[in-house]
Coordinates of C-alpha atoms in Angstrom, one line a residue:
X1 CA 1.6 -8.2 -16.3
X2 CA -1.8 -6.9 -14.9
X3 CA -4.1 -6.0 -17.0
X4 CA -6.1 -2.6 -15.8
X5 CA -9.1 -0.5 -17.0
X6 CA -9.7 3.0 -17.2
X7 CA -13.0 4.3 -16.0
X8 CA -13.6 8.3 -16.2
X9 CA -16.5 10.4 -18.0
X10 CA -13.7 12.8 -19.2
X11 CA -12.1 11.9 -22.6
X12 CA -8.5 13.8 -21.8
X13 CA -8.7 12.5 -18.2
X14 CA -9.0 8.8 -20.2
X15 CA -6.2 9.6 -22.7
X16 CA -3.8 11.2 -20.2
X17 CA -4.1 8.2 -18.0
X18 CA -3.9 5.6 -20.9
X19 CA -0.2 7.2 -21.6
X20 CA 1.0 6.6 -18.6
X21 CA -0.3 3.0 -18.2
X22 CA 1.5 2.6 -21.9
X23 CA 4.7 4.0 -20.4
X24 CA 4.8 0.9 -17.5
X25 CA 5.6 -2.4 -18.9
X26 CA 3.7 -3.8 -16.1
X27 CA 0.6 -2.7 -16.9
X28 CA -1.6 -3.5 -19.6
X29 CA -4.5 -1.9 -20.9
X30 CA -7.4 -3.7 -21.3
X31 CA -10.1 -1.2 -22.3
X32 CA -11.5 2.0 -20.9
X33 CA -14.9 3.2 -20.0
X34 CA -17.4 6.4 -19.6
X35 CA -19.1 4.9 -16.5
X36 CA -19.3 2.1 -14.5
X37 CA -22.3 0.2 -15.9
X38 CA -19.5 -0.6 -19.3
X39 CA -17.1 -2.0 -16.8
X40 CA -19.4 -4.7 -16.4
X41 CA -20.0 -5.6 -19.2
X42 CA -16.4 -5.8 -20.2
X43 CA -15.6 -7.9 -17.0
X44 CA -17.8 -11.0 -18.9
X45 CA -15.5 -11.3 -21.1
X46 CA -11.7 -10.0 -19.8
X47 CA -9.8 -10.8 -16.6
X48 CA -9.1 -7.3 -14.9
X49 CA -6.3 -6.8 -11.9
X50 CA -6.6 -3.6 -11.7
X51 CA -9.5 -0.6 -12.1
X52 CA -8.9 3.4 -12.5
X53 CA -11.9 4.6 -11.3
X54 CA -13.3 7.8 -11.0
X55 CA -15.9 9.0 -8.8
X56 CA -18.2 12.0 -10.3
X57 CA -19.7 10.4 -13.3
X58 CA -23.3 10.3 -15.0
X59 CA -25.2 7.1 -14.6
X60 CA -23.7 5.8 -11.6
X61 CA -20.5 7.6 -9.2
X62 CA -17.7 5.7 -8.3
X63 CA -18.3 5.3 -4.6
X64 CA -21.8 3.5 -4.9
X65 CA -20.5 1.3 -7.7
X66 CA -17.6 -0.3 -5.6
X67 CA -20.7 -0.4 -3.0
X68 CA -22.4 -2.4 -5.2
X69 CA -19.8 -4.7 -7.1
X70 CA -19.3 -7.9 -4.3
X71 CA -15.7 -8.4 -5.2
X72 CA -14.1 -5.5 -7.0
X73 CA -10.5 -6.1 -8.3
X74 CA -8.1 -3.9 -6.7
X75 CA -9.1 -0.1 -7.2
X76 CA -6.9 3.0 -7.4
X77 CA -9.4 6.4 -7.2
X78 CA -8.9 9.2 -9.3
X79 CA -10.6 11.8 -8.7
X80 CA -10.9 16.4 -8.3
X81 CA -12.4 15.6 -5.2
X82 CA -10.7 14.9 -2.3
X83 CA -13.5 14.8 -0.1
X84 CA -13.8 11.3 -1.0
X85 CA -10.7 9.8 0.1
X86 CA -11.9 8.6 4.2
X87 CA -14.9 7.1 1.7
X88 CA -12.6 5.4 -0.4
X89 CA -10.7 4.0 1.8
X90 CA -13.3 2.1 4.0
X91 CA -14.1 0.6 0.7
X92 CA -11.0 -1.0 0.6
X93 CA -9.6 1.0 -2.2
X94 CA -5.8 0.6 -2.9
X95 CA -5.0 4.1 -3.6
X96 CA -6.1 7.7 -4.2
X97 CA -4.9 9.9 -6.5
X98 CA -6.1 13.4 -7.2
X99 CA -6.2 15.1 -10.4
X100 CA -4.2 16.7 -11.7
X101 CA -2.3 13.5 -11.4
X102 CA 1.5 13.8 -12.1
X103 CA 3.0 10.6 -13.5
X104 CA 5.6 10.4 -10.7
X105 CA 2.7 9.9 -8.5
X106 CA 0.8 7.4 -10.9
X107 CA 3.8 5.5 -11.1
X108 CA 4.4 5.1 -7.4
X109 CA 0.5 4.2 -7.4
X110 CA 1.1 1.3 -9.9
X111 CA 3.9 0.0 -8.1
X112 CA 1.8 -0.3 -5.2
X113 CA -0.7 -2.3 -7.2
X114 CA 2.4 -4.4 -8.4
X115 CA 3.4 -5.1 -4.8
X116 CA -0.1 -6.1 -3.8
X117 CA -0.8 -8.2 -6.6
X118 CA 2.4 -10.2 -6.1
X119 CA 1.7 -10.8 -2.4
X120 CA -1.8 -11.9 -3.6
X121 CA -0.8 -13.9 -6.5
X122 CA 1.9 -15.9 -4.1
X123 CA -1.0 -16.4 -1.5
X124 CA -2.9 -17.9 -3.9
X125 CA -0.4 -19.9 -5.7
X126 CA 0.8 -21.6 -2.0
X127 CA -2.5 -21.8 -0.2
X128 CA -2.3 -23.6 2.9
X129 CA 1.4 -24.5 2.2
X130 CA 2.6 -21.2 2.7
X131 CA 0.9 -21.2 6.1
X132 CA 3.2 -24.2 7.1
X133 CA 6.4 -23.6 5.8
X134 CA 6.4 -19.6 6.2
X135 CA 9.6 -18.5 8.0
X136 CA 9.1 -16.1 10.6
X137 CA 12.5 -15.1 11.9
X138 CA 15.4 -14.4 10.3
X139 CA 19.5 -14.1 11.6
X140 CA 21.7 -11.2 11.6
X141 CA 25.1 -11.2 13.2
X142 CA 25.8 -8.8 15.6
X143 CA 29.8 -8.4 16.5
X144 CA 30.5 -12.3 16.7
X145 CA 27.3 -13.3 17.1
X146 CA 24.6 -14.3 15.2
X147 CA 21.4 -12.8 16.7
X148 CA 17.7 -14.7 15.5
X149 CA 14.9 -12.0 14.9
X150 CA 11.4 -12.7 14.9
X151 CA 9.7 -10.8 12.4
X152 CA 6.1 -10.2 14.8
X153 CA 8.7 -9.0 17.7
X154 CA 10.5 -6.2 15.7
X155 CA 9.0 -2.3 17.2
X156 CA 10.7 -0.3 14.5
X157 CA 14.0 -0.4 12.9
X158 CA 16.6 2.7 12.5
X159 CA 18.9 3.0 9.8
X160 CA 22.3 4.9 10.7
X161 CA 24.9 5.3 7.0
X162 CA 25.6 1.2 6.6
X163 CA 24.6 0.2 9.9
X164 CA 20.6 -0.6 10.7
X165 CA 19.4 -0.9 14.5
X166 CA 16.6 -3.1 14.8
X167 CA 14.7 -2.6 18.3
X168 CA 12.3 -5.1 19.5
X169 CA 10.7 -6.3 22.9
X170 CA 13.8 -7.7 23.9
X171 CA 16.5 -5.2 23.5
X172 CA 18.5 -3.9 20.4
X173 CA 20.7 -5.4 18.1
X174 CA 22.9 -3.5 15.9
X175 CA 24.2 -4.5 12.8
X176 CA 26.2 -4.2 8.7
X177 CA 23.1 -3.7 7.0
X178 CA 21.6 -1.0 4.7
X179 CA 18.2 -0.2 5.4
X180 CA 17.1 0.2 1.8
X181 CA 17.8 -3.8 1.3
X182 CA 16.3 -5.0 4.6
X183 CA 12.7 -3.0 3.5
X184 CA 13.0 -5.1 0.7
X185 CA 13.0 -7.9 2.4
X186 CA 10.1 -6.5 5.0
X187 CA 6.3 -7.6 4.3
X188 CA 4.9 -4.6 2.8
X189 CA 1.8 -5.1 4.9
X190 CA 3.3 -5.4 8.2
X191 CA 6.3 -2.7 7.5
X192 CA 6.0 0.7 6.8
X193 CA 9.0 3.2 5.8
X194 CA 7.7 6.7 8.0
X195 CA 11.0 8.5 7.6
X196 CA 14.4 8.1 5.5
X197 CA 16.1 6.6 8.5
X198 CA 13.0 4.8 9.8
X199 CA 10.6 1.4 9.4
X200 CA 7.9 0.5 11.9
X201 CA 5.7 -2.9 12.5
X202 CA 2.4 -1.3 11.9
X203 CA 1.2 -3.5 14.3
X204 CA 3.6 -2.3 17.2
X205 CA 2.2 1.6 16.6
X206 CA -0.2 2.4 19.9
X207 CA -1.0 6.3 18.0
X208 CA -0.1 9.0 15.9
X209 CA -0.2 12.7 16.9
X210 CA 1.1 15.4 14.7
X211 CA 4.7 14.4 13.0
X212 CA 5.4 11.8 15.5
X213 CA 4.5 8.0 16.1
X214 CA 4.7 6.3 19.4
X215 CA 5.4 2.7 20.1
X216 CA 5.5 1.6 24.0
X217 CA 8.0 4.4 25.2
X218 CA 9.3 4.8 22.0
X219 CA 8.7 8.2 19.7
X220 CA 9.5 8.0 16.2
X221 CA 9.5 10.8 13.7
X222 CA 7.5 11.1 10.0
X223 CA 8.9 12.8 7.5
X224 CA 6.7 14.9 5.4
X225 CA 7.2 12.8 2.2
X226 CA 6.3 9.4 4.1
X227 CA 2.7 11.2 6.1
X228 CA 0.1 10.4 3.5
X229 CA 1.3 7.0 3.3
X230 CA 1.4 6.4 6.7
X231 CA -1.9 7.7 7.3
X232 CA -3.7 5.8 4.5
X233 CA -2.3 2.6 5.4
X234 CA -2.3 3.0 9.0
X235 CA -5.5 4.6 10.0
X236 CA -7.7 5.2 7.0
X237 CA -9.2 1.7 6.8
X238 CA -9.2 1.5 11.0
X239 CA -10.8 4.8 11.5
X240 CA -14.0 4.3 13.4
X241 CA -16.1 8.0 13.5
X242 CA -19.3 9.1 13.1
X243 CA -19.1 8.4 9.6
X244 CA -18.6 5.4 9.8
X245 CA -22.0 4.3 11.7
X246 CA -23.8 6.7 9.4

């Protein structure tokens, strides 16, 4: 359970959002606010995972409060504005949704949160330990053969019906697996889903132009429904421009 907070000037914009939190059992609302300066308040006295946040408010606007605040809990942006999002995501944000915001979209946004604060949580929990005894390979079997994959050597994997073909610096290796269950067994932070038949290492990805992402010789396609994802996770908090130095 992660308990979250609502922060928007708007009372509908509150209420709408505080219906959806109510429909995840995950979440768990804590309180909600007209502005930033109540948020911190309320943080002497709850624990908060987990901060809606608007940006366009009276008193004090979103951006130059996460500016401000030295180590903000994880922050999903919702906002009219869109103009804010390259912003937003320098800042470390986890998400950014624009209103109006559906709750298919809201959801998806919560399970992100979910995801991250798992992988946090765990991190925490193991400290050093997890260091040592972190396995970084794994076996799959490959005809007769069983075939030992590092995870930091994968390039991108291909799913084909039942079958999965996982390419690395080495070669190939084909095997019985359903693409769908090896994501799930993928680091979230290291693995990206870019098409319905494709995962790549983030790591491994040398650019992005148009519909298309290149790793060494290899050219993988993006689906429409995976672009924004890839972009924000990718690029967003790695893009150096002119903005940036400003």
């Amino acid at each position: 359970m992660m308990n979250c907070v609502i922060i928007d000037d708007e009372p509908l914009a509150r209420e709408g959002l505080a219906s959806y939190v109510r429909e995840v059992d995950f979440l768990q609302l804590t309180g909600t606010c007209e502005n930033p300066l109540e948020l911190i308040k309320l943080l002497d006295h709850q624990s908060i995972d987990l901060i809606f946040l608007d940006i366009q408010m009276p008193k004090m606007n979103g951006i130059d409060f996460l500016k401000i605040m030295p180590k903000p809990p994880m922050v999903i942006i919702t906002t009219a504005y869109p103009s804010y999002a390259l912003e937003g995501f320098q800042l470390n944000v986890l998400d950014y949704l624009l209103k109006p915001i559906t709750f298919d979209r809201f959801f998806k946004s919560a399970n992100k949160a979910k995801d991250y604060h798992r992988l946090l949580s765990n991190s925490i929990h193991q400290g050093e330990q997890k260091a040592e005894t972190y396995e970084n390979y794994f076996f799959i079997k490959c005809g007769n053969k069983y075939e030992k994959i590092y995870f930091d050597e994968i390039l991108y994997v291909e799913g084909m019906q039942n079958y999965v073909t996982i390419f690395t610096g080495k070669g190939k290796y084909i095997t019985l697996l359903n693409l769908k269950s090896l994501e799930q067994n993928l680091d979230s932070k290291l693995f990206i889903r870019v098409h319905k038949s494709y995962i790549v290492s983030t790591n491994k990805i040398d650019g992005i132009e148009g519909n298309d992402i290149f790793i060494q010789s290899h050219r993988i396609p993006i689906s429409r429904n995976y672009r924004e994802q890839v972009i924000q996770q990718v690029v967003a908090n790695k893009l150096w421009d002119k903005i940036k130095f400003s």
